[in-house]
Short mmCIF file of C-alpha atoms in Angstrom, two decimals:
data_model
loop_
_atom_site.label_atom_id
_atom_site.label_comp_id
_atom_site.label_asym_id
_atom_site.label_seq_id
_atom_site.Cartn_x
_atom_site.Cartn_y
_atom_site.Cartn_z
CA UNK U 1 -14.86 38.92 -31.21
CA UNK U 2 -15.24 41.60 -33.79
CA UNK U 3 -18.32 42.38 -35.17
CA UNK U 4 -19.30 40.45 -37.90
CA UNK U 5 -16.23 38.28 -37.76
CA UNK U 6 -17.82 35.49 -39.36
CA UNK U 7 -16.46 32.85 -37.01
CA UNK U 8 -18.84 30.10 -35.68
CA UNK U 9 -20.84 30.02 -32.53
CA UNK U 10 -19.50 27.43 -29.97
CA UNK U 11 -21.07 26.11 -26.73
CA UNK U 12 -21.36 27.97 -23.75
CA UNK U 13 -15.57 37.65 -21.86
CA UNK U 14 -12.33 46.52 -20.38
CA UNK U 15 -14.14 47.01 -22.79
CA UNK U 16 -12.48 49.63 -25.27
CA UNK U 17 -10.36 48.71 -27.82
CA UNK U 18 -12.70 47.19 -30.52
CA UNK U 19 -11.36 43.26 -30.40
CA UNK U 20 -12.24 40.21 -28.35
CA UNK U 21 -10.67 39.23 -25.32
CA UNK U 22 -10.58 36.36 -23.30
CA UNK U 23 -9.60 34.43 -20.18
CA UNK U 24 -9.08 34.74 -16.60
CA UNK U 25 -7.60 37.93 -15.93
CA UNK U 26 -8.13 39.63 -12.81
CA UNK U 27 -5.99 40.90 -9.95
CA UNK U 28 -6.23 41.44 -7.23
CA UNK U 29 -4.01 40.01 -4.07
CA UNK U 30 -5.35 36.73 -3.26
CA UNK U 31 -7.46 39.16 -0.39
CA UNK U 32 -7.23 42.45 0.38
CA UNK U 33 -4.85 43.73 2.27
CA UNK U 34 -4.85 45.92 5.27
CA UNK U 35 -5.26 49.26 3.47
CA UNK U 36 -5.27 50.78 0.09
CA UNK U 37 -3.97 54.37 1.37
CA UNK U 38 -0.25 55.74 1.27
CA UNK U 39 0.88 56.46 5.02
CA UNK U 40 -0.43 60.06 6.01
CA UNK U 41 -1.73 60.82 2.36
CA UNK U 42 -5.23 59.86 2.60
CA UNK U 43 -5.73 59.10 -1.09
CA UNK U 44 -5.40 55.48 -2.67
CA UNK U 45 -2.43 54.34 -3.96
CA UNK U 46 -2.14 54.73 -7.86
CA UNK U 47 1.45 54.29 -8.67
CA UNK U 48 2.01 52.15 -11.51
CA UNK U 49 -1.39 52.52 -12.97
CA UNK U 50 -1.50 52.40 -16.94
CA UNK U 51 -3.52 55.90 -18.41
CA UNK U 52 -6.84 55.05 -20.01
CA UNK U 53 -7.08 56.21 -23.06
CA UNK U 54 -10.49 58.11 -24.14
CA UNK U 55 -12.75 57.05 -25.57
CA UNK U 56 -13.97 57.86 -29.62
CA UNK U 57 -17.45 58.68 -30.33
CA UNK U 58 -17.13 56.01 -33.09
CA UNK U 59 -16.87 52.94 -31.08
CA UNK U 60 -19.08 54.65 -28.52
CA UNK U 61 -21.95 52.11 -28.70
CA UNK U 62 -19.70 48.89 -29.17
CA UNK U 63 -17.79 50.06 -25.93
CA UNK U 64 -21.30 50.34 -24.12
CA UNK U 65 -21.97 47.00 -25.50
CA UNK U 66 -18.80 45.85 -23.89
CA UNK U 67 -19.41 47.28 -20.75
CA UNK U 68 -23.02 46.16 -20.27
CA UNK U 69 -21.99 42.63 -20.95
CA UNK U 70 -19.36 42.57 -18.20
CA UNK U 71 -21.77 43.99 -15.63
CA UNK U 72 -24.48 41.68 -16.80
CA UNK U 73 -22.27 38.69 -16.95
CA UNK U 74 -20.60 39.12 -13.32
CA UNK U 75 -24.04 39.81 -12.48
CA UNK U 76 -25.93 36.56 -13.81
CA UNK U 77 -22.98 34.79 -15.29
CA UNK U 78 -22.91 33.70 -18.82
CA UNK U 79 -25.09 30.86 -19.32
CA UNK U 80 -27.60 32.64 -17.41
CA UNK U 81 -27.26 35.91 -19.68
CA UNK U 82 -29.79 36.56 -22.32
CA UNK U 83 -29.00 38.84 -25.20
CA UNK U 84 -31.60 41.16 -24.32
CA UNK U 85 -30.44 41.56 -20.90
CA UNK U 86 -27.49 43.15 -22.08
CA UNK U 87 -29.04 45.33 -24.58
CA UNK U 88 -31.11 46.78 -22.08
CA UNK U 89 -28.45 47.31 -19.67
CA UNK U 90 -26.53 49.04 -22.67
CA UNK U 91 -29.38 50.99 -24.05
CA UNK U 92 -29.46 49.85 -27.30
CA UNK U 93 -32.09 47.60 -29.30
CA UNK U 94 -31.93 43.90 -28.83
CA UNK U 95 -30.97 43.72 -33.01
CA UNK U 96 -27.99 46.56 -32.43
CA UNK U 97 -25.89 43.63 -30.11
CA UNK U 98 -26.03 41.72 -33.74
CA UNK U 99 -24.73 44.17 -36.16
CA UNK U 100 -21.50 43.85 -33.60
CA UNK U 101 -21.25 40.83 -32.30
CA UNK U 102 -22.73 37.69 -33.60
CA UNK U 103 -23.55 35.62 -30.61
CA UNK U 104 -23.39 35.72 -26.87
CA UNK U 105 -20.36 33.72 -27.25
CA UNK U 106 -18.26 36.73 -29.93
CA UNK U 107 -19.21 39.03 -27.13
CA UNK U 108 -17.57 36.47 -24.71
CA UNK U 109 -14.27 36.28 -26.23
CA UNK U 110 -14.35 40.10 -27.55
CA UNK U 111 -13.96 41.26 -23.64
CA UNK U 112 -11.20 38.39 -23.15
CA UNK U 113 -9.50 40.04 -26.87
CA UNK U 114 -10.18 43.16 -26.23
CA UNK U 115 -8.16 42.73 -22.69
CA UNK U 116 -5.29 41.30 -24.56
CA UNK U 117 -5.01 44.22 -26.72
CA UNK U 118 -5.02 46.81 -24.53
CA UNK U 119 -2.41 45.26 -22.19
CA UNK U 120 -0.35 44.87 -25.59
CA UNK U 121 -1.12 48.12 -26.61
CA UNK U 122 0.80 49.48 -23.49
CA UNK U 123 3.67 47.22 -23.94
CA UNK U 124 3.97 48.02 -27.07
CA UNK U 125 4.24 51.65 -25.82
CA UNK U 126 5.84 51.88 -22.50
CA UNK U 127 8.49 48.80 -22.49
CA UNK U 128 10.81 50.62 -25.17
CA UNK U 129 11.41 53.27 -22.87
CA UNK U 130 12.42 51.28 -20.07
CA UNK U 131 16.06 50.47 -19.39
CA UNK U 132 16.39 47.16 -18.94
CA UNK U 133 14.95 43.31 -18.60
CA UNK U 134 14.03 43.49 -14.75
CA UNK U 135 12.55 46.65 -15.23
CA UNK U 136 10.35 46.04 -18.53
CA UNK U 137 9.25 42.71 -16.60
CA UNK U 138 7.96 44.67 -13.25
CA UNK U 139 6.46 47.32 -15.76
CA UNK U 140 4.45 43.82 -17.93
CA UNK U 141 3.13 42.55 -13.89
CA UNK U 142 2.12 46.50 -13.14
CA UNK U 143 0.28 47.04 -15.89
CA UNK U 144 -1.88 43.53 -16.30
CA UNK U 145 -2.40 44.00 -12.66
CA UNK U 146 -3.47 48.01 -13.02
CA UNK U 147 -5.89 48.09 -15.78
CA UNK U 148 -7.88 45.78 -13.42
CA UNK U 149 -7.96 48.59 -10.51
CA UNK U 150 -11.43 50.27 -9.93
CA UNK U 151 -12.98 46.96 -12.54
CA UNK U 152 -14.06 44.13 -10.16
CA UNK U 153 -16.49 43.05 -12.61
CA UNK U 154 -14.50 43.03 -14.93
CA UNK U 155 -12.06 41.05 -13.04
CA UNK U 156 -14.41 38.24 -12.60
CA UNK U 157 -15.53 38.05 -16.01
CA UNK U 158 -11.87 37.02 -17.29
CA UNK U 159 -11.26 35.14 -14.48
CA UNK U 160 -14.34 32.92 -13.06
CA UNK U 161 -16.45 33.82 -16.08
CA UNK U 162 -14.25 32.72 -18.81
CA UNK U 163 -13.35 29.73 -17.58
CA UNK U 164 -17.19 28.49 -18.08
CA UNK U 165 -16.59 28.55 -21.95
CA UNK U 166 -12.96 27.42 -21.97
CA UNK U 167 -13.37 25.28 -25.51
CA UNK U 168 -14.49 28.80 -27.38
CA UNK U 169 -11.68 30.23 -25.83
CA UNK U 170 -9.58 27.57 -26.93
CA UNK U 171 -10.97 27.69 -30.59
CA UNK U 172 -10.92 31.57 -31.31
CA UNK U 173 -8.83 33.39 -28.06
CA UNK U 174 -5.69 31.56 -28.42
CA UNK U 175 -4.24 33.30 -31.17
CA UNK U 176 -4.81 36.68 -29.34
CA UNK U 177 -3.32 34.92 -25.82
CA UNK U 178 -0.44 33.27 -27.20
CA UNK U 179 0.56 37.05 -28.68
CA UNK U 180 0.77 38.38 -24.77
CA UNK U 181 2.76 35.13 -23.78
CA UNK U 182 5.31 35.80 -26.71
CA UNK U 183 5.63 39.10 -25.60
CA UNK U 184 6.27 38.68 -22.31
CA UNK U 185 8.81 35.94 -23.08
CA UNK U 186 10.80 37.85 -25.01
CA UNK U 187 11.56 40.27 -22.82
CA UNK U 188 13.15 37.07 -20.69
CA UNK U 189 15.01 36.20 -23.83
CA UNK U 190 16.33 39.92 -23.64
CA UNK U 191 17.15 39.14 -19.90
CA UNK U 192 19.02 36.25 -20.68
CA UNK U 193 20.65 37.96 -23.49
CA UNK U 194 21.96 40.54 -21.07
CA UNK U 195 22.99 38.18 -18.34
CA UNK U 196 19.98 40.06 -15.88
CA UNK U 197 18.01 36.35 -16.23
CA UNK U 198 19.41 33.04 -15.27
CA UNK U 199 19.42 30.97 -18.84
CA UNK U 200 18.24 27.67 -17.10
CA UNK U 201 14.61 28.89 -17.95
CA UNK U 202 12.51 28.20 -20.61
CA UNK U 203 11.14 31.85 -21.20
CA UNK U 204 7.35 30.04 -22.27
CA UNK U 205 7.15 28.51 -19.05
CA UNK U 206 8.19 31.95 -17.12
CA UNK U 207 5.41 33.43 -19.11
CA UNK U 208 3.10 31.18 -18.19
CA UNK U 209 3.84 31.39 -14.56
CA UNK U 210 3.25 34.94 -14.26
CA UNK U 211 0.12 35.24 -16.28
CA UNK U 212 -0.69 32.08 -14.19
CA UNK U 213 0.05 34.25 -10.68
CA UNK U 214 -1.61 37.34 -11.97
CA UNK U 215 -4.63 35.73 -13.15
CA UNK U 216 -4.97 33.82 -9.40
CA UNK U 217 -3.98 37.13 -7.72
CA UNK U 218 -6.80 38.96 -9.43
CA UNK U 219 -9.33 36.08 -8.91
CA UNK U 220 -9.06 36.31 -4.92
CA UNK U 221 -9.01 40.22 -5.48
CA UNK U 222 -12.66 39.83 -7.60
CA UNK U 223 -13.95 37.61 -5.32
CA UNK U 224 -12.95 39.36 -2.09
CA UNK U 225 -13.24 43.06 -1.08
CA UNK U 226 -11.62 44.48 -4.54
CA UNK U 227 -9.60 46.71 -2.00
CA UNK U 228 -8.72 50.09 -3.21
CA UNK U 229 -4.86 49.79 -4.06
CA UNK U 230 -4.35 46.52 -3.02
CA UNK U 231 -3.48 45.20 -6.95
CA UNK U 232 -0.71 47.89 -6.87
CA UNK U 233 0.69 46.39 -3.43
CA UNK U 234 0.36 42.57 -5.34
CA UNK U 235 1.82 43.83 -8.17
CA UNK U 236 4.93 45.00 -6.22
CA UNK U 237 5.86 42.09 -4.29
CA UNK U 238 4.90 39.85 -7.29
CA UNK U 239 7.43 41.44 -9.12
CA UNK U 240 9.97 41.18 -6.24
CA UNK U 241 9.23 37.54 -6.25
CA UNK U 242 9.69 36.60 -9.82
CA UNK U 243 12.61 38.90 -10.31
CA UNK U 244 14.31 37.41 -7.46
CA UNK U 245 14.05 33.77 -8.73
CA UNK U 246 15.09 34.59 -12.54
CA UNK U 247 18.62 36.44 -10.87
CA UNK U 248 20.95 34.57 -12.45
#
Protein backbone atom coordinates (compact mmCIF):
# COMPACT_ATOMS: atom_id res chain seq x y z
CA UNK A 1 0.00 0.00 0.00
CA UNK A 2 1.22 3.53 -0.12
CA UNK A 3 2.95 4.96 2.52
CA UNK A 4 0.99 6.35 5.04
CA UNK A 5 -2.24 5.35 3.41
CA UNK A 6 -4.08 5.31 6.49
CA UNK A 7 -5.89 2.05 5.84
CA UNK A 8 -6.15 -0.56 8.69
CA UNK A 9 -3.92 -3.46 9.45
CA UNK A 10 -5.60 -6.88 8.74
CA UNK A 11 -4.51 -10.43 9.68
CA UNK A 12 -1.82 -12.15 8.18
CA UNK A 13 3.00 -8.82 -1.64
CA UNK A 14 8.44 -5.67 -8.84
CA UNK A 15 8.87 -3.41 -6.81
CA UNK A 16 8.98 0.11 -8.65
CA UNK A 17 6.18 2.00 -9.25
CA UNK A 18 5.28 3.51 -5.77
CA UNK A 19 1.65 1.57 -5.15
CA UNK A 20 0.64 -1.74 -3.64
CA UNK A 21 0.20 -4.78 -5.43
CA UNK A 22 -1.23 -7.93 -4.81
CA UNK A 23 -2.01 -11.54 -5.69
CA UNK A 24 -0.70 -14.49 -7.34
CA UNK A 25 1.15 -13.46 -10.23
CA UNK A 26 3.90 -15.40 -11.50
CA UNK A 27 4.78 -17.16 -14.73
CA UNK A 28 6.35 -19.29 -15.60
CA UNK A 29 5.28 -22.63 -17.76
CA UNK A 30 3.87 -25.00 -15.38
CA UNK A 31 7.92 -26.44 -15.59
CA UNK A 32 10.56 -25.50 -17.50
CA UNK A 33 10.95 -26.41 -20.65
CA UNK A 34 13.73 -27.98 -22.55
CA UNK A 35 15.76 -24.81 -23.18
CA UNK A 36 15.61 -21.13 -22.85
CA UNK A 37 18.08 -20.44 -25.95
CA UNK A 38 17.05 -19.50 -29.67
CA UNK A 39 18.41 -22.37 -32.07
CA UNK A 40 22.20 -21.57 -32.90
CA UNK A 41 22.07 -18.08 -31.06
CA UNK A 42 23.35 -18.93 -27.76
CA UNK A 43 21.64 -16.10 -25.88
CA UNK A 44 18.15 -16.45 -24.04
CA UNK A 45 15.19 -15.72 -25.63
CA UNK A 46 13.83 -12.11 -24.87
CA UNK A 47 11.25 -11.43 -27.44
CA UNK A 48 8.26 -9.95 -26.08
CA UNK A 49 9.83 -8.67 -22.96
CA UNK A 50 8.28 -5.27 -21.62
CA UNK A 51 11.43 -2.39 -21.07
CA UNK A 52 11.98 -1.58 -17.42
CA UNK A 53 11.82 1.63 -16.83
CA UNK A 54 14.69 3.32 -14.51
CA UNK A 55 14.57 3.94 -11.71
CA UNK A 56 14.30 7.81 -9.83
CA UNK A 57 16.53 8.64 -7.07
CA UNK A 58 13.29 9.78 -5.29
CA UNK A 59 11.63 6.56 -4.73
CA UNK A 60 15.08 5.03 -4.42
CA UNK A 61 14.67 3.81 -0.81
CA UNK A 62 10.86 2.79 -1.09
CA UNK A 63 11.94 0.62 -4.20
CA UNK A 64 14.74 -1.01 -1.93
CA UNK A 65 12.08 -1.45 0.58
CA UNK A 66 10.11 -3.25 -2.05
CA UNK A 67 12.71 -5.34 -3.13
CA UNK A 68 14.02 -6.48 0.26
CA UNK A 69 10.56 -7.54 1.21
CA UNK A 70 10.14 -9.84 -1.80
CA UNK A 71 13.49 -11.52 -1.20
CA UNK A 72 12.78 -11.76 2.47
CA UNK A 73 9.29 -12.96 2.03
CA UNK A 74 10.08 -15.83 -0.66
CA UNK A 75 12.79 -16.41 1.66
CA UNK A 76 10.88 -16.92 5.12
CA UNK A 77 7.39 -16.32 3.90
CA UNK A 78 5.18 -13.77 5.39
CA UNK A 79 4.05 -14.81 8.67
CA UNK A 80 7.48 -15.76 9.38
CA UNK A 81 8.87 -12.17 8.29
CA UNK A 82 9.72 -9.68 10.92
CA UNK A 83 9.91 -6.02 10.09
CA UNK A 84 13.39 -5.80 10.95
CA UNK A 85 14.36 -8.54 8.76
CA UNK A 86 13.49 -6.59 5.92
CA UNK A 87 15.02 -3.43 6.98
CA UNK A 88 18.18 -5.02 7.31
CA UNK A 89 18.05 -6.74 4.11
CA UNK A 90 17.16 -3.18 2.62
CA UNK A 91 19.64 -1.18 4.53
CA UNK A 92 17.58 1.11 6.09
CA UNK A 93 16.57 1.63 9.93
CA UNK A 94 13.89 -0.56 11.33
CA UNK A 95 11.64 3.06 11.87
CA UNK A 96 12.37 4.08 7.91
CA UNK A 97 9.92 0.75 6.78
CA UNK A 98 7.19 2.98 8.86
CA UNK A 99 7.39 6.35 7.38
CA UNK A 100 6.37 4.13 4.05
CA UNK A 101 4.48 1.54 4.82
CA UNK A 102 2.43 1.09 7.87
CA UNK A 103 2.47 -2.57 8.60
CA UNK A 104 3.89 -5.78 7.29
CA UNK A 105 0.60 -6.26 5.79
CA UNK A 106 0.69 -2.36 3.46
CA UNK A 107 4.00 -3.74 2.37
CA UNK A 108 2.12 -7.00 1.43
CA UNK A 109 -0.40 -5.60 -0.79
CA UNK A 110 2.00 -2.60 -2.06
CA UNK A 111 4.14 -5.44 -4.10
CA UNK A 112 0.69 -7.11 -5.25
CA UNK A 113 -0.41 -2.98 -6.31
CA UNK A 114 2.53 -2.06 -7.35
CA UNK A 115 2.46 -5.26 -9.91
CA UNK A 116 -0.87 -4.17 -11.11
CA UNK A 117 0.33 -0.86 -12.02
CA UNK A 118 3.11 -1.51 -13.85
CA UNK A 119 1.42 -4.18 -16.03
CA UNK A 120 -1.28 -1.29 -16.57
CA UNK A 121 1.18 1.14 -17.08
CA UNK A 122 2.35 -0.83 -20.25
CA UNK A 123 -1.07 -1.38 -21.50
CA UNK A 124 -1.83 1.75 -21.17
CA UNK A 125 1.22 2.43 -23.42
CA UNK A 126 1.79 -0.29 -25.86
CA UNK A 127 -1.95 -1.64 -26.69
CA UNK A 128 -2.87 1.70 -28.66
CA UNK A 129 -0.34 1.00 -31.06
CA UNK A 130 -1.30 -2.36 -31.85
CA UNK A 131 -3.62 -3.16 -34.73
CA UNK A 132 -6.11 -5.13 -33.63
CA UNK A 133 -8.08 -7.37 -30.78
CA UNK A 134 -5.97 -10.68 -31.25
CA UNK A 135 -2.99 -8.81 -31.31
CA UNK A 136 -3.51 -6.34 -28.19
CA UNK A 137 -4.67 -9.70 -26.33
CA UNK A 138 -1.23 -11.73 -27.15
CA UNK A 139 0.61 -8.34 -26.34
CA UNK A 140 -1.75 -8.24 -22.41
CA UNK A 141 -0.44 -12.45 -21.94
CA UNK A 142 3.35 -11.25 -23.12
CA UNK A 143 3.71 -8.68 -21.00
CA UNK A 144 2.09 -10.13 -17.47
CA UNK A 145 4.12 -13.11 -18.33
CA UNK A 146 7.56 -10.91 -19.16
CA UNK A 147 7.88 -8.60 -16.33
CA UNK A 148 8.13 -11.87 -14.33
CA UNK A 149 11.40 -13.06 -16.41
CA UNK A 150 14.75 -12.93 -14.44
CA UNK A 151 12.12 -12.34 -10.85
CA UNK A 152 11.49 -15.84 -9.37
CA UNK A 153 11.07 -14.35 -6.11
CA UNK A 154 9.09 -12.22 -7.07
CA UNK A 155 7.01 -14.70 -8.79
CA UNK A 156 6.35 -16.57 -5.66
CA UNK A 157 5.51 -13.74 -3.62
CA UNK A 158 2.26 -12.93 -5.83
CA UNK A 159 1.60 -16.27 -6.33
CA UNK A 160 2.16 -18.74 -3.17
CA UNK A 161 2.81 -15.77 -0.90
CA UNK A 162 -0.24 -13.80 -1.42
CA UNK A 163 -2.49 -16.28 -1.19
CA UNK A 164 -1.53 -16.64 2.74
CA UNK A 165 -3.29 -13.20 3.38
CA UNK A 166 -6.11 -13.54 0.85
CA UNK A 167 -8.84 -11.50 3.23
CA UNK A 168 -6.31 -8.22 3.13
CA UNK A 169 -6.18 -8.74 -0.34
CA UNK A 170 -9.72 -8.95 -0.55
CA UNK A 171 -10.28 -5.77 1.65
CA UNK A 172 -7.68 -3.26 0.07
CA UNK A 173 -6.21 -5.11 -3.49
CA UNK A 174 -9.42 -5.52 -5.18
CA UNK A 175 -9.96 -2.21 -6.36
CA UNK A 176 -6.42 -2.20 -7.97
CA UNK A 177 -7.21 -6.05 -9.48
CA UNK A 178 -10.53 -5.49 -10.73
CA UNK A 179 -8.81 -2.32 -12.84
CA UNK A 180 -6.43 -5.08 -14.79
CA UNK A 181 -9.57 -7.42 -15.29
CA UNK A 182 -11.56 -4.40 -16.84
CA UNK A 183 -8.85 -3.76 -18.95
CA UNK A 184 -8.25 -6.81 -20.29
CA UNK A 185 -11.97 -7.33 -20.94
CA UNK A 186 -12.36 -4.61 -22.89
CA UNK A 187 -10.13 -5.32 -25.29
CA UNK A 188 -12.57 -8.64 -25.81
CA UNK A 189 -15.43 -6.22 -26.02
CA UNK A 190 -13.29 -4.52 -28.88
CA UNK A 191 -12.90 -8.13 -30.34
CA UNK A 192 -16.36 -8.75 -30.36
CA UNK A 193 -17.04 -5.38 -31.66
CA UNK A 194 -14.90 -6.18 -34.66
CA UNK A 195 -16.18 -9.65 -35.27
CA UNK A 196 -12.20 -11.05 -34.34
CA UNK A 197 -14.05 -12.64 -30.90
CA UNK A 198 -16.91 -15.00 -30.86
CA UNK A 199 -19.83 -12.89 -28.85
CA UNK A 200 -20.99 -16.06 -26.89
CA UNK A 201 -18.43 -14.92 -24.14
CA UNK A 202 -18.82 -13.03 -21.27
CA UNK A 203 -15.58 -10.82 -21.59
CA UNK A 204 -15.29 -10.96 -17.28
CA UNK A 205 -15.10 -14.52 -17.38
CA UNK A 206 -12.35 -14.49 -20.40
CA UNK A 207 -10.49 -12.18 -18.14
CA UNK A 208 -10.57 -14.19 -15.45
CA UNK A 209 -9.43 -17.23 -17.26
CA UNK A 210 -6.34 -15.80 -18.47
CA UNK A 211 -5.19 -14.06 -15.38
CA UNK A 212 -6.31 -17.45 -13.89
CA UNK A 213 -3.75 -19.43 -16.55
CA UNK A 214 -1.03 -16.89 -16.18
CA UNK A 215 -1.05 -16.80 -12.56
CA UNK A 216 -0.86 -21.01 -12.53
CA UNK A 217 1.72 -20.83 -15.37
CA UNK A 218 3.97 -18.60 -13.33
CA UNK A 219 3.38 -20.58 -10.06
CA UNK A 220 4.93 -23.94 -11.59
CA UNK A 221 7.62 -21.56 -13.24
CA UNK A 222 8.50 -20.08 -9.37
CA UNK A 223 8.40 -23.21 -7.96
CA UNK A 224 10.40 -25.14 -10.56
CA UNK A 225 13.71 -24.25 -12.31
CA UNK A 226 12.58 -20.46 -13.27
CA UNK A 227 14.12 -21.49 -16.74
CA UNK A 228 15.71 -18.76 -18.65
CA UNK A 229 13.06 -17.96 -21.49
CA UNK A 230 10.74 -20.42 -20.75
CA UNK A 231 7.78 -17.58 -19.69
CA UNK A 232 8.32 -16.20 -23.27
CA UNK A 233 7.75 -19.86 -24.79
CA UNK A 234 4.34 -20.06 -22.20
CA UNK A 235 3.41 -16.90 -23.15
CA UNK A 236 3.35 -17.88 -26.88
CA UNK A 237 1.41 -20.93 -26.91
CA UNK A 238 -0.90 -19.43 -24.18
CA UNK A 239 -1.78 -16.94 -26.48
CA UNK A 240 -2.26 -19.45 -29.36
CA UNK A 241 -4.58 -21.24 -27.08
CA UNK A 242 -6.90 -18.55 -25.97
CA UNK A 243 -6.94 -16.86 -29.31
CA UNK A 244 -7.90 -19.98 -30.91
CA UNK A 245 -10.96 -20.64 -28.67
CA UNK A 246 -12.37 -16.86 -28.76
CA UNK A 247 -12.26 -17.24 -33.06
CA UNK A 248 -15.53 -16.65 -33.69
Amino acid sequence: MKAGSGKPEASALKVGSGKPEASALKVGSGKPEASALKVGSGKPETSGLPTKPPRTRGGDKRERILAAAVKVFAKSGFHGTRVSEVAKAAGVADGTIYLYFRSKDELLVSLFEDRVDKLLVHMNAELSNLPDAPAKLRRVIELQLGLLEGERDLAEVITVIIRQSSKLIKEYAAPKFGAYLDAIAQVVVEGQNAGDFRKDVSPHLVARATYGALDSIALLWALGRAEQGALVRSAKQLADVLLRGLLP
